[in-house]
Amino acid sequence: MIGIFLIGSLLISLAYFFSKNHLLNVVLAFAFCLLHGALAIDVYIHRDITQLVYFTPDALAVILVCVNSIICIPVFYHSFVYFSKHPYKPHEMGLFFGAMVLLTASISAAYLSNHMGILWIFVELTTLSASALIYHRRNKLTLEGTWKYIFICSISITLVFIGILFVTLAIQHKGITDLFYTTLSENATLLSPFWLKLSFLFIFTGFTAKAGLVPMYTAGIDAKDKAPYPAGAILASVLMNVGFVGIFRFYEITSHTEIFAWTNNILLISAILSVFVAAVYMLRVKNIKRMMAYSGVEHMGIIMLGIAAGGIGYYAAILHLILHSFAKPALFFQFGQIYRTYGSKSVYDVGHYFKYNITGALVLLFAFFIVTAMPPSGMFVSEFLVFKSLFASGYLWVLILTMILLTVIIWAFGKNVFKMLFIKPVDFDESNVTRIPFSESLSQYILLALVVYLGLNPPEQLVSLIHSAISTLPK
Amino acid sequence: MRMISLLLILITSFFFTGIIIRTKSILSGRKGPGIMQPMKDIIRSLRIGSVYSKTTSFIFQLAPTVYIATILMAILFIPFGNQRGVLSFNGDFVFFAYTLALGKFFMIIASLDTGSSFEGMGASREALYSMLVEPAFFIIMGSFSLLTGFTSFVDIFSAMHFGSYVTYGLGALAAFVFAIIALIENSRMPVDDPKTHLELTMIHEVMILDNSGYDLGLILYGTNLKFAMYGALIANFFHTPGYEWYYSIPIFFGVQLAFAVTVGVVESFSARFRMNHNPQFILMFTSISLLIFLGVLLLTGKII
Amino acid sequence: MINILLIVFTISLIYLAMANRMLTYIRIIAFQGALLFGVAFIELIEISLPNLVFVLLETIIIKAVAIPLFIKYIIDRNHITREAEPYVSNFFSVVIVTVIILGSFFLANAITGTHVRKIFFIVALSSLFTGLYIIITRRKILTHVMGFLIIENGVFVLSLAVGSEMPMLVNIGILLDIFVSVILLGIFADKIGDVFEEQDVEQLRNLKD
């Protein structure tokens, strides 16, 4: 099935590049969503069965592929909405959708691959297809964003490659000749700790560009800002999960070795710095999209805190990852409506949103509560569990620091959101405000409801999947 | 037998600058002076008396003599193939470097003695460049003494020729760095242009503005000697171990000739660096000699 | 022989730090490509013929000829000034690159029980960090690309160290090399030349908070 999926997405993507017909585009979008859904069902049924040598749908991959196939439906819907409101040339639309299909497919393939080299190749592909999306609008600023994204991602992908080379040095003369994660994990104790440490540093640094953690988070921020909002939704959710998967799979290998405590410290430092950076920038940022992007940095930091703390933190981190992937697209979709109403990205120009678009304003309000992990939100549960694991593993000062930083973030985020919702905008011409139909906000309500439901009352299957995803880690 | 290198260096020093000037004139299509012309100029200078400014003290009169004496002293240490120099003891390359530094020190204080601001500027530049180039010399000699286990010129050069091909690689690299050191120490292109006549851009020439007659002749001849001395040092990287010593004589003259022609070619085809590019250029050779040191460390396995 | 080639490669890094013209940079990159050709030829002579031919063609044609010529073409086409315009004076660049080389040397010596030859490791690490340093301290966008090419060269040296056992990794590394060079240079330098008048990083300073 994975082979069919890859070939099918390639064909759909090619068809998009040559398509100039709107109806054909819609049909292709349906076909791709169906194909992706079929892949999700297939990997769920045939769990842990290796396909095409290099792809093994383990529990983590199954969860993330399912998330990806759910997200891609509203993404395609909102892409069509985006194109219906913005002028475009036919080939631009084909290029956009083709790149989108390629991006989504390579993200899923990256989740599924169980070989370091293959994962690396697909991550490289995500950079290429994402840059086509970012450059969609073809002006100076998008060019700048794309340039920075490609450049920083190229450097990070090179760092990952160096990390892989170090792994090969670590396994030299140990009787291992391939780079499958399963083989490496089984033989982890044989590997030379020095090279493993070095390769962890390089691979971690490299993947932070995708995951949106300190030190390489900057590329992602500009990219999410400059990409059209449906693409921004992908960049801010499922693409960040690719970076997480890259880090997590290598973390699993190191968890069986003597450097485990050291890797935890690295993760902890990076996580705290990420939350800190997010807090600092949230205070001063006035661009709504960038604000959302920095919120993603904060959440990845919390996820890494959970991984570093261990225990219940593993479960909480994976749950948080899933919930964040649902919540963040909702915010980005809502941003599209805000931009259509006000024609501006700046918090200063936006205000009194309730008056112009009540359903959208409610989405923004709910999404704010959910993203900042206020109690009805499912993220409250996962975040609480992360804090509990931090407390249990003795990182009391880290916990206190994180909580202070989170308070700052909630205050900064809330200040901007409530300004947008309730305070009258300056110099805003009300006469030609477009009314936005309720139907466009429906997908966001569903996504947010999913976050609440999955967090408060996770289905049996999801819990068991998460538990089996973290089963190899030490208790 | 110990005099052989001294004699050969003295012979070379008569022709060295002449060959450089001849190369330059051929390359620029001029007829040019004969090979002996620089030497004739020096001899003419030596014949006439010096004029001393009233503000100068005895140091100014002493310095050129000390300068040439230190260079001659340094030459005594240069070996020729397996033949020792006139003087030779363990650690003599340190003595060699500081003897030369003493001469340079006297030149610098003599130029300060005149009280001329131009000369002070030239002295400051010359001191800076010597300071930057000195580590390169010491690092190279230090790494070769680490490689061979000896600490005097003759032992180092004799022992170096029985190593692996990497030793030859490092030796060639070191010869190259020595050639550049010679250029810098003698204030030639691309660091300094002996032909320039604008005080603001001169280095060595501006330092000796006040010297005249006999003193000037000594200083100019000192340059020739220094060139020949460094050329001899470079030639030592190429001598033939295992043969009689006189086989090395053609190699010696060949290397000197090649060195002089190279200097001429470099001076014909390159412009002088801007003054602020000089320090980094000189520092680069310290870095390269550090690489030689690291290579030696790797070879010998003597790692910290 | 490999050792000598690699030492010359490291010298080219030092020279890069003191170079101040774009043309010198291009020459250094071409020269490094030729050096890597030599290293790859000696090091990988035992691997299968198609692989060897692929690697050698990549180094000599792409690294040593095509990319330098293409950068030259971009410079001419976009009327880029010939100075490299570093933020830091070249004197300190030389010092810092020397410190980088020394640092990689000591790092390599900290390793015990490894089977990789140290000199490959030292050269690769120095090249990697020098490339990063060039990227940080130079003003022009094209110089950033050149810094990236230096990093790529370092990665290539490192992959050669394991290359005779895992030729597949060398090939992946080469694919990365070609891919990124084409993307960065082919599409981008061209586009940036169209959209911006001057290829200065200062022009790419509008995206901020």
Tab-separated table of C-alpha atoms in Angstrom, chain C residues 4-121:
chain	number	residue	atom	x	y	z
C	4	ILE	CA	49.508	16.052	1.494
C	5	LEU	CA	46.346	16.744	-0.503
C	6	LEU	CA	44.375	17.160	2.693
C	7	ILE	CA	46.984	19.488	4.204
C	8	VAL	CA	46.841	21.606	1.064
C	9	PHE	CA	43.043	21.576	1.395
C	10	THR	CA	43.387	22.974	4.910
C	11	ILE	CA	45.785	25.649	3.679
C	12	SER	CA	43.161	26.672	1.162
C	13	LEU	CA	40.795	27.221	4.097
C	14	ILE	CA	43.276	29.600	5.708
C	15	TYR	CA	43.745	31.382	2.410
C	16	LEU	CA	39.972	31.675	2.145
C	17	ALA	CA	39.910	33.518	5.444
C	18	MET	CA	42.300	36.175	4.195
C	19	ALA	CA	40.968	36.447	0.651
C	20	ASN	CA	39.010	39.587	-0.019
C	21	ARG	CA	37.800	39.219	-3.569
C	22	MET	CA	34.954	37.139	-4.887
C	23	LEU	CA	37.170	35.857	-7.677
C	24	THR	CA	39.649	34.476	-5.163
C	25	TYR	CA	36.815	32.669	-3.427
C	26	ILE	CA	35.735	31.088	-6.681
C	27	ARG	CA	39.286	29.998	-7.442
C	28	ILE	CA	39.637	28.472	-4.000
C	29	ILE	CA	36.412	26.522	-4.439
C	30	ALA	CA	37.518	25.225	-7.827
C	31	PHE	CA	40.902	24.323	-6.405
C	32	GLN	CA	39.280	22.443	-3.533
C	33	GLY	CA	37.180	20.512	-6.047
C	34	ALA	CA	40.347	19.435	-7.854
C	35	LEU	CA	41.957	18.415	-4.551
C	36	LEU	CA	38.891	16.372	-3.608
C	37	PHE	CA	39.095	14.682	-6.990
C	38	GLY	CA	42.590	13.534	-6.112
C	39	VAL	CA	41.597	12.390	-2.632
C	40	ALA	CA	38.552	10.511	-3.921
C	41	PHE	CA	40.591	8.871	-6.654
C	42	ILE	CA	43.182	7.512	-4.267
C	43	GLU	CA	40.786	6.662	-1.473
C	44	LEU	CA	37.996	4.998	-3.409
C	45	ILE	CA	39.985	3.147	-6.059
C	46	GLU	CA	38.736	-0.170	-4.682
C	47	ILE	CA	34.986	0.398	-4.989
C	48	SER	CA	33.003	-0.740	-7.985
C	49	LEU	CA	33.672	1.014	-11.259
C	50	PRO	CA	30.315	2.752	-11.900
C	51	ASN	CA	30.365	4.189	-8.395
C	52	LEU	CA	33.928	5.360	-8.785
C	53	VAL	CA	33.235	6.995	-12.118
C	54	PHE	CA	30.193	8.728	-10.662
C	55	VAL	CA	32.135	10.105	-7.700
C	56	LEU	CA	35.067	11.206	-9.807
C	57	LEU	CA	32.906	12.888	-12.414
C	58	GLU	CA	31.007	14.680	-9.677
C	59	THR	CA	34.157	16.052	-8.107
C	60	ILE	CA	35.968	17.063	-11.252
C	61	ILE	CA	33.063	18.272	-13.370
C	62	ILE	CA	30.622	19.673	-10.856
C	63	LYS	CA	32.777	20.729	-7.938
C	64	ALA	CA	35.842	21.912	-9.819
C	65	VAL	CA	34.387	23.288	-13.032
C	66	ALA	CA	30.636	23.715	-13.249
C	67	ILE	CA	29.875	25.373	-9.923
C	68	PRO	CA	32.777	27.873	-10.041
C	69	LEU	CA	31.923	28.796	-13.621
C	70	PHE	CA	28.297	29.191	-12.690
C	71	ILE	CA	29.097	31.443	-9.738
C	72	LYS	CA	31.270	33.486	-12.043
C	73	TYR	CA	28.360	33.730	-14.465
C	74	ILE	CA	26.037	34.867	-11.684
C	75	ILE	CA	28.526	37.515	-10.573
C	76	ASP	CA	28.846	38.863	-14.087
C	77	ARG	CA	25.148	38.715	-14.777
C	78	ASN	CA	24.070	40.482	-11.610
C	79	HIS	CA	26.929	42.993	-11.548
C	80	ILE	CA	28.060	41.973	-8.109
C	81	THR	CA	30.956	44.004	-6.752
C	82	ARG	CA	34.164	42.105	-6.462
C	83	GLU	CA	34.862	42.691	-2.774
C	84	ALA	CA	33.697	40.008	-0.367
C	85	GLU	CA	32.779	42.587	2.300
C	86	PRO	CA	33.320	40.751	5.544
C	87	TYR	CA	31.958	42.107	8.828
C	88	VAL	CA	35.136	41.061	10.607
C	89	SER	CA	38.605	42.129	9.517
C	90	ASN	CA	40.499	39.473	7.645
C	91	PHE	CA	43.213	39.460	10.276
C	92	PHE	CA	40.791	38.095	12.846
C	93	SER	CA	39.361	35.728	10.271
C	94	VAL	CA	42.773	34.161	9.834
C	95	VAL	CA	43.167	33.914	13.613
C	96	ILE	CA	39.727	32.376	14.018
C	97	VAL	CA	40.168	29.858	11.215
C	98	THR	CA	43.485	28.844	12.763
C	99	VAL	CA	41.742	28.415	16.102
C	100	ILE	CA	39.066	26.337	14.378
C	101	ILE	CA	41.708	24.062	12.876
C	102	LEU	CA	43.492	23.724	16.206
C	103	GLY	CA	40.174	23.036	17.923
C	104	SER	CA	39.245	20.272	15.482
C	105	PHE	CA	42.702	18.839	15.934
C	106	PHE	CA	42.314	18.633	19.677
C	107	LEU	CA	38.776	17.309	19.344
C	108	ALA	CA	40.030	14.583	17.013
C	109	ASN	CA	42.693	13.707	19.539
C	110	ALA	CA	40.127	13.345	22.264
C	111	ILE	CA	38.733	10.361	20.407
C	112	THR	CA	39.916	7.008	21.506
C	113	GLY	CA	39.376	3.669	19.875
C	114	THR	CA	38.298	4.930	16.497
C	115	HIS	CA	39.080	3.395	13.174
C	116	VAL	CA	38.686	6.502	11.088
C	117	ARG	CA	41.908	8.175	10.142
C	118	LYS	CA	42.269	11.323	12.184
C	119	ILE	CA	43.329	13.574	9.358
C	120	PHE	CA	40.033	13.079	7.527
C	121	PHE	CA	38.143	13.957	10.643
